């Protein structure tokens, strides 16, 4: 699908719909992604789930999915950022001082070392438990968790970054069912939406069936087509693959090429966004990366001290100078 148009056609469209609509067409042309994984580390999330290849907890599955997500991200874009927040754990480490909330990774650019470290925690659950879940687990308020995520988003408070939160939990009624505390969480979610941040829910298996409409129906916007998928938390062999697939489905967000305003009548307008659903893929140029950190290598010019010959009037070869003198004789 080709959306390119000539200057004459664009001038006609600007005259019909206003130049402001076409001025917005370049807003998301180079938009980058900022994703925060928010992981519930309560006791119920640490329980082992029987699988054909061995028992694994919900936390192990999420950490493995996060590693896969980060590996894909570091290949697709070198400007996307990923952060990880743990809550209801035995360690408190966040800028706002809320109990039971630990920022495992700030919203930073990806590198090979951080992915290896997260993969090590995913493969060694005892190490993860010793570092973040040892001792008494502290119940965290969901409004505090969202406040910490909002604070991390300040690192990418730029118009060319999208903001998304992936929330993993098996508790469908957080904050002990307190209506007042849940109202604060809903208000904090509204504040995030006003800052163009989206919250995506990933229900995990628990002792009871996860009821999305009990609380999270008021916290997030649920796609009716995805309601059946979200409600399914069966412990099957395909569960981990489905979890990874659902994360990758949300990895590449739809970015509009532009927006056009249509006037239906006096004082009645609707805005229609333009999307490019089919685009030619071009092979990227080869780039040199540092082996240890996987960071892009940049070339620079090196200047040395001037040569004594630079002060000479002539830089001709000596043989040429001899030929020139013979001709003069």
Tab-separated table of C-alpha atoms in Angstrom:
chain	number	residue	atom	x	y	z
A	1	UNK	CA	0.000	0.000	0.000
A	2	UNK	CA	1.551	3.239	-1.119
A	3	UNK	CA	0.757	6.436	0.766
A	4	UNK	CA	3.231	8.637	-1.073
A	5	UNK	CA	1.707	11.578	-2.931
A	6	UNK	CA	2.894	14.445	-5.024
A	7	UNK	CA	3.288	17.979	-3.726
A	8	UNK	CA	0.243	19.067	-5.742
A	9	UNK	CA	-1.928	16.316	-4.183
A	10	UNK	CA	-0.653	17.101	-0.695
A	11	UNK	CA	-1.397	20.806	-1.230
A	12	UNK	CA	-4.952	19.935	-2.260
A	13	UNK	CA	-5.411	17.742	0.819
A	14	UNK	CA	-3.970	20.387	3.110
A	15	UNK	CA	-6.356	22.926	1.636
A	16	UNK	CA	-9.301	20.573	2.156
A	17	UNK	CA	-8.497	19.257	5.641
A	18	UNK	CA	-6.039	21.790	7.080
A	19	UNK	CA	-2.268	21.761	7.225
A	20	UNK	CA	-2.195	20.800	10.904
A	21	UNK	CA	-3.413	17.268	10.160
A	22	UNK	CA	-0.505	16.676	7.801
A	23	UNK	CA	1.961	18.308	10.155
A	24	UNK	CA	1.194	15.475	12.570
A	25	UNK	CA	2.110	12.792	10.037
A	26	UNK	CA	5.767	12.686	11.129
A	27	UNK	CA	5.112	12.418	14.845
A	28	UNK	CA	5.522	8.643	15.089
A	29	UNK	CA	7.815	8.041	12.117
A	30	UNK	CA	10.743	7.239	14.416
A	31	UNK	CA	8.872	6.320	17.576
A	32	UNK	CA	10.694	4.119	20.068
A	33	UNK	CA	9.314	1.792	22.700
A	34	UNK	CA	9.530	1.935	26.496
A	35	UNK	CA	8.218	-1.199	28.261
A	36	UNK	CA	8.095	-1.926	31.991
A	37	UNK	CA	7.535	-5.485	33.224
A	38	UNK	CA	5.639	-5.363	36.539
A	39	UNK	CA	5.858	-8.735	38.286
A	40	UNK	CA	3.910	-9.833	41.354
A	41	UNK	CA	6.264	-11.799	43.644
A	42	UNK	CA	3.734	-12.865	46.285
A	43	UNK	CA	3.895	-16.365	47.785
A	44	UNK	CA	1.255	-17.674	45.392
A	45	UNK	CA	3.386	-16.612	42.414
A	46	UNK	CA	6.366	-18.559	43.815
A	47	UNK	CA	4.546	-21.880	43.965
A	48	UNK	CA	5.688	-24.516	41.507
A	49	UNK	CA	3.370	-25.490	38.656
A	50	UNK	CA	3.625	-29.088	37.345
A	51	UNK	CA	4.833	-29.299	33.770
A	52	UNK	CA	5.978	-32.166	31.558
A	53	UNK	CA	9.538	-30.812	31.594
A	54	UNK	CA	9.484	-30.161	35.340
A	55	UNK	CA	7.781	-27.842	37.791
A	56	UNK	CA	8.234	-24.097	37.300
A	57	UNK	CA	6.768	-21.114	39.101
A	58	UNK	CA	4.944	-18.197	37.517
A	59	UNK	CA	7.926	-15.983	38.324
A	60	UNK	CA	10.303	-18.252	36.394
A	61	UNK	CA	7.996	-18.226	33.381
A	62	UNK	CA	7.718	-14.430	33.355
A	63	UNK	CA	11.479	-13.921	33.706
A	64	UNK	CA	12.091	-16.327	30.813
A	65	UNK	CA	9.510	-14.503	28.691
A	66	UNK	CA	11.130	-11.171	29.583
A	67	UNK	CA	14.524	-12.504	28.446
A	68	UNK	CA	13.053	-13.583	25.126
A	69	UNK	CA	11.391	-10.191	24.732
A	70	UNK	CA	14.646	-8.340	25.424
A	71	UNK	CA	16.629	-10.501	22.990
A	72	UNK	CA	14.166	-9.645	20.241
A	73	UNK	CA	14.174	-5.964	21.157
A	74	UNK	CA	17.945	-5.568	21.109
A	75	UNK	CA	18.006	-6.918	17.543
A	76	UNK	CA	15.049	-4.925	16.215
A	77	UNK	CA	15.987	-1.537	17.702
A	78	UNK	CA	18.916	-0.079	19.618
A	79	UNK	CA	16.847	2.750	21.116
A	80	UNK	CA	14.037	0.811	22.832
A	81	UNK	CA	14.116	0.642	26.628
A	82	UNK	CA	12.949	-2.095	29.026
A	83	UNK	CA	12.497	-1.912	32.801
A	84	UNK	CA	11.449	-4.478	35.430
A	85	UNK	CA	9.610	-3.833	38.714
A	86	UNK	CA	9.037	-6.484	41.398
A	87	UNK	CA	6.353	-5.977	44.024
A	88	UNK	CA	5.116	-7.830	47.128
A	89	UNK	CA	8.661	-9.103	47.589
A	90	UNK	CA	11.007	-9.135	50.587
A	91	UNK	CA	13.175	-6.267	49.378
A	92	UNK	CA	12.432	-2.561	48.976
A	93	UNK	CA	14.487	-0.628	46.443
A	94	UNK	CA	12.774	2.236	44.678
A	95	UNK	CA	13.208	5.999	44.462
A	96	UNK	CA	9.873	6.701	46.189
A	97	UNK	CA	10.579	4.544	49.248
A	98	UNK	CA	7.480	2.323	49.010
A	99	UNK	CA	7.749	-0.966	50.946
A	100	UNK	CA	7.913	-4.292	49.137
A	101	UNK	CA	8.697	-2.776	45.728
A	102	UNK	CA	12.076	-3.381	44.099
A	103	UNK	CA	13.248	-1.980	40.771
A	104	UNK	CA	15.159	-4.893	39.262
A	105	UNK	CA	16.031	-2.852	36.186
A	106	UNK	CA	15.492	0.806	35.415
A	107	UNK	CA	14.043	1.893	32.084
A	108	UNK	CA	17.362	1.712	30.232
A	109	UNK	CA	18.732	0.775	26.849
A	110	UNK	CA	19.387	-2.925	26.337
A	111	UNK	CA	22.810	-4.534	26.340
A	112	UNK	CA	24.143	-8.078	26.330
A	113	UNK	CA	25.314	-7.976	29.964
A	114	UNK	CA	21.871	-7.106	31.385
A	115	UNK	CA	20.172	-9.829	29.328
A	116	UNK	CA	22.699	-12.396	30.557
A	117	UNK	CA	22.103	-11.327	34.158
A	118	UNK	CA	18.320	-11.653	33.817
A	119	UNK	CA	18.721	-15.014	32.106
A	120	UNK	CA	20.870	-16.161	35.044
A	121	UNK	CA	18.081	-15.232	37.476
A	122	UNK	CA	15.497	-17.016	35.323
A	123	UNK	CA	17.592	-20.204	35.217
A	124	UNK	CA	18.423	-20.129	38.944
A	125	UNK	CA	15.209	-19.622	40.970
A	126	UNK	CA	17.049	-20.152	44.256
A	127	UNK	CA	19.333	-17.217	43.484
A	128	UNK	CA	16.367	-15.024	42.585
A	129	UNK	CA	14.573	-16.021	45.799
A	130	UNK	CA	17.659	-15.286	47.905
A	131	UNK	CA	18.122	-11.837	46.344
A	132	UNK	CA	14.529	-10.591	46.188
A	133	UNK	CA	12.117	-12.897	48.015
A	134	UNK	CA	14.060	-13.909	51.129
A	135	UNK	CA	12.490	-12.940	54.428
A	136	UNK	CA	8.948	-11.784	54.998
A	137	UNK	CA	7.124	-10.705	51.853
A	138	UNK	CA	5.741	-7.196	52.115
A	139	UNK	CA	2.290	-6.610	50.643
A	140	UNK	CA	2.495	-3.752	48.164
A	141	UNK	CA	-0.307	-1.414	47.203
A	142	UNK	CA	-1.072	-1.430	43.500
A	143	UNK	CA	-1.318	2.367	43.450
A	144	UNK	CA	2.256	2.523	44.819
A	145	UNK	CA	3.440	0.077	42.145
A	146	UNK	CA	1.942	2.233	39.391
A	147	UNK	CA	3.515	5.319	40.988
A	148	UNK	CA	6.961	3.697	40.771
A	149	UNK	CA	6.315	2.839	37.108
A	150	UNK	CA	5.213	6.417	36.463
A	151	UNK	CA	8.428	7.631	38.066
A	152	UNK	CA	10.515	5.402	35.779
A	153	UNK	CA	8.740	6.784	32.728
A	154	UNK	CA	10.256	10.177	33.522
A	155	UNK	CA	13.515	8.842	32.052
A	156	UNK	CA	11.856	8.754	28.614
A	157	UNK	CA	9.513	11.727	28.870
A	158	UNK	CA	9.859	12.420	25.148
A	159	UNK	CA	7.205	12.489	22.402
A	160	UNK	CA	9.030	9.896	20.282
A	161	UNK	CA	8.675	7.176	22.968
A	162	UNK	CA	5.611	5.027	23.540
A	163	UNK	CA	4.990	3.851	27.119
A	164	UNK	CA	3.658	0.435	28.049
A	165	UNK	CA	3.300	-1.573	31.264
A	166	UNK	CA	3.085	-5.394	31.223
A	167	UNK	CA	1.452	-6.461	34.509
A	168	UNK	CA	1.826	-10.109	35.623
A	169	UNK	CA	-0.196	-11.342	38.600
A	170	UNK	CA	-2.510	-14.165	39.702
A	171	UNK	CA	-4.390	-11.961	42.169
A	172	UNK	CA	-7.633	-10.735	40.610
A	173	UNK	CA	-8.595	-8.726	43.706
A	174	UNK	CA	-5.472	-6.782	44.853
A	175	UNK	CA	-5.123	-4.537	47.913
A	176	UNK	CA	-7.049	-7.121	49.964
A	177	UNK	CA	-10.256	-6.085	48.213
A	178	UNK	CA	-10.208	-2.588	49.768
A	179	UNK	CA	-12.431	-0.353	47.642
A	180	UNK	CA	-10.632	2.807	48.792
A	181	UNK	CA	-7.178	1.456	47.892
A	182	UNK	CA	-8.442	0.061	44.604
A	183	UNK	CA	-9.957	3.460	43.772
A	184	UNK	CA	-6.517	5.015	44.273
A	185	UNK	CA	-5.008	2.444	41.904
A	186	UNK	CA	-7.655	3.206	39.276
A	187	UNK	CA	-6.945	6.922	39.609
A	188	UNK	CA	-3.209	6.297	39.213
A	189	UNK	CA	-3.930	4.249	36.082
A	190	UNK	CA	-5.967	7.166	34.698
A	191	UNK	CA	-3.012	9.465	35.354
A	192	UNK	CA	-0.815	7.097	33.339
A	193	UNK	CA	-3.325	7.019	30.489
A	194	UNK	CA	-3.304	10.811	30.399
A	195	UNK	CA	0.465	10.581	29.934
A	196	UNK	CA	-0.134	8.193	26.993
A	197	UNK	CA	0.965	5.093	28.927
A	198	UNK	CA	-0.857	1.801	28.340
A	199	UNK	CA	-1.334	-1.037	30.845
A	200	UNK	CA	-1.481	-4.615	29.534
A	201	UNK	CA	-2.612	-7.398	31.896
A	202	UNK	CA	-1.174	-10.931	31.843
A	203	UNK	CA	-3.157	-13.074	34.318
A	204	UNK	CA	-1.196	-15.993	35.756
A	205	UNK	CA	-2.441	-19.264	37.189
A	206	UNK	CA	-3.492	-19.285	40.832
A	207	UNK	CA	-5.491	-21.423	43.203
A	208	UNK	CA	-8.760	-19.984	41.880
A	209	UNK	CA	-9.902	-18.965	38.422
A	210	UNK	CA	-8.786	-15.447	37.513
A	211	UNK	CA	-11.809	-13.135	37.247
A	212	UNK	CA	-10.740	-10.117	35.183
A	213	UNK	CA	-13.990	-8.253	35.674
A	214	UNK	CA	-13.720	-8.356	39.471
A	215	UNK	CA	-11.277	-5.410	39.495
A	216	UNK	CA	-9.036	-5.130	36.451
A	217	UNK	CA	-11.984	-4.445	34.163
A	218	UNK	CA	-12.060	-0.956	35.716
A	219	UNK	CA	-8.277	-0.533	35.654
A	220	UNK	CA	-7.449	-1.380	32.055
A	221	UNK	CA	-9.109	-1.238	28.649
A	222	UNK	CA	-9.998	-4.788	27.610
A	223	UNK	CA	-10.337	-5.766	23.977
A	224	UNK	CA	-13.469	-7.970	23.651
A	225	UNK	CA	-11.620	-10.190	21.150
A	226	UNK	CA	-8.880	-10.817	23.733
A	227	UNK	CA	-11.208	-11.458	26.685
A	228	UNK	CA	-11.180	-15.211	26.181
A	229	UNK	CA	-7.391	-15.290	25.871
A	230	UNK	CA	-6.907	-13.198	28.989
A	231	UNK	CA	-9.272	-15.363	31.007
A	232	UNK	CA	-7.396	-18.554	30.067
A	233	UNK	CA	-4.707	-19.486	32.603
A	234	UNK	CA	-4.703	-23.260	32.164
A	235	UNK	CA	-1.454	-25.021	33.078
A	236	UNK	CA	-0.824	-26.784	29.769
A	237	UNK	CA	2.317	-27.540	27.830
A	238	UNK	CA	1.581	-24.633	25.479
A	239	UNK	CA	1.100	-22.121	28.303
A	240	UNK	CA	4.637	-20.764	28.274
A	241	UNK	CA	4.640	-20.585	24.475
A	242	UNK	CA	1.296	-18.780	24.575
A	243	UNK	CA	2.644	-16.334	27.166
A	244	UNK	CA	5.687	-15.553	25.016
A	245	UNK	CA	3.479	-15.258	21.930
A	246	UNK	CA	1.147	-12.793	23.669
A	247	UNK	CA	4.092	-10.650	24.734
A	248	UNK	CA	5.489	-10.609	21.192
A	249	UNK	CA	2.050	-9.685	19.837
A	250	UNK	CA	2.237	-6.541	21.960
A	251	UNK	CA	5.892	-5.938	21.087
A	252	UNK	CA	5.286	-4.127	17.824
A	253	UNK	CA	2.645	-1.486	18.391
A	254	UNK	CA	0.712	0.049	15.533
A	255	UNK	CA	2.060	3.484	14.660
A	256	UNK	CA	0.007	5.807	12.523
A	257	UNK	CA	1.529	7.561	9.529
A	258	UNK	CA	-0.778	10.521	9.832
A	259	UNK	CA	-4.201	11.782	10.754
A	260	UNK	CA	-6.843	13.365	8.538
A	261	UNK	CA	-9.892	15.275	9.744
A	262	UNK	CA	-13.179	14.751	7.905
A	263	UNK	CA	-15.941	17.300	8.308
A	264	UNK	CA	-19.365	15.642	8.464
A	265	UNK	CA	-21.255	18.874	8.928
A	266	UNK	CA	-21.186	22.198	10.735
A	267	UNK	CA	-19.277	21.659	13.950
A	268	UNK	CA	-18.967	17.877	13.390
A	269	UNK	CA	-15.555	16.394	12.593
A	270	UNK	CA	-13.982	12.978	12.916
A	271	UNK	CA	-10.288	12.139	12.840
A	272	UNK	CA	-9.136	9.176	10.766
A	273	UNK	CA	-5.656	7.758	11.282
A	274	UNK	CA	-3.671	6.331	8.372
A	275	UNK	CA	-1.772	3.059	8.808
A	276	UNK	CA	0.672	1.327	6.494
A	277	UNK	CA	-0.157	-2.370	6.867
A	278	UNK	CA	2.238	-3.566	4.131
A	279	UNK	CA	5.725	-2.162	3.756
A	280	UNK	CA	8.788	-3.257	1.824
A	281	UNK	CA	11.569	-4.518	4.082
A	282	UNK	CA	15.034	-3.370	3.135
A	283	UNK	CA	18.165	-5.138	4.221
A	284	UNK	CA	20.003	-2.975	6.779
A	285	UNK	CA	23.630	-2.028	6.405
A	286	UNK	CA	26.216	-4.002	8.329
A	287	UNK	CA	27.235	-2.446	11.644
A	288	UNK	CA	30.188	-3.164	13.908
A	289	UNK	CA	29.361	-4.076	17.516
A	290	UNK	CA	31.556	-4.441	20.574
A	291	UNK	CA	31.809	-8.111	21.540
A	292	UNK	CA	31.460	-7.591	25.289
A	293	UNK	CA	28.597	-5.091	25.498
A	294	UNK	CA	26.985	-5.441	22.044
A	295	UNK	CA	27.048	-1.655	21.731
A	296	UNK	CA	27.445	0.076	18.406
A	297	UNK	CA	31.004	1.098	17.554
A	298	UNK	CA	31.457	4.648	16.304
A	299	UNK	CA	34.311	5.886	14.123
A	300	UNK	CA	36.127	9.153	14.784
A	301	UNK	CA	38.984	11.137	13.241
A	302	UNK	CA	42.390	11.118	14.950
A	303	UNK	CA	44.705	14.118	14.609
A	304	UNK	CA	48.474	13.802	15.021
A	305	UNK	CA	51.189	16.424	15.404
A	306	UNK	CA	52.068	18.167	12.088
A	307	UNK	CA	54.955	16.810	10.083
A	308	UNK	CA	58.022	19.053	9.480
A	309	UNK	CA	57.366	18.688	5.778
A	310	UNK	CA	54.006	20.474	6.206
A	311	UNK	CA	55.861	23.795	6.550
A	312	UNK	CA	57.607	23.345	3.216
A	313	UNK	CA	56.324	25.336	0.282
A	314	UNK	CA	56.503	22.371	-2.047
A	315	UNK	CA	55.310	18.839	-1.362
A	316	UNK	CA	56.488	17.484	-4.717
A	317	UNK	CA	58.456	14.222	-4.722
A	318	UNK	CA	62.249	14.637	-4.786
A	319	UNK	CA	62.483	12.938	-8.187
A	320	UNK	CA	60.053	15.469	-9.645
A	321	UNK	CA	62.070	18.357	-8.188
A	322	UNK	CA	65.265	17.042	-9.851
A	323	UNK	CA	63.554	16.798	-13.265
A	324	UNK	CA	62.290	20.355	-12.875
A	325	UNK	CA	65.812	21.683	-12.168
A	326	UNK	CA	67.267	19.926	-15.233
A	327	UNK	CA	64.681	21.550	-17.492
A	328	UNK	CA	65.653	25.001	-16.150
A	329	UNK	CA	69.318	24.433	-17.009
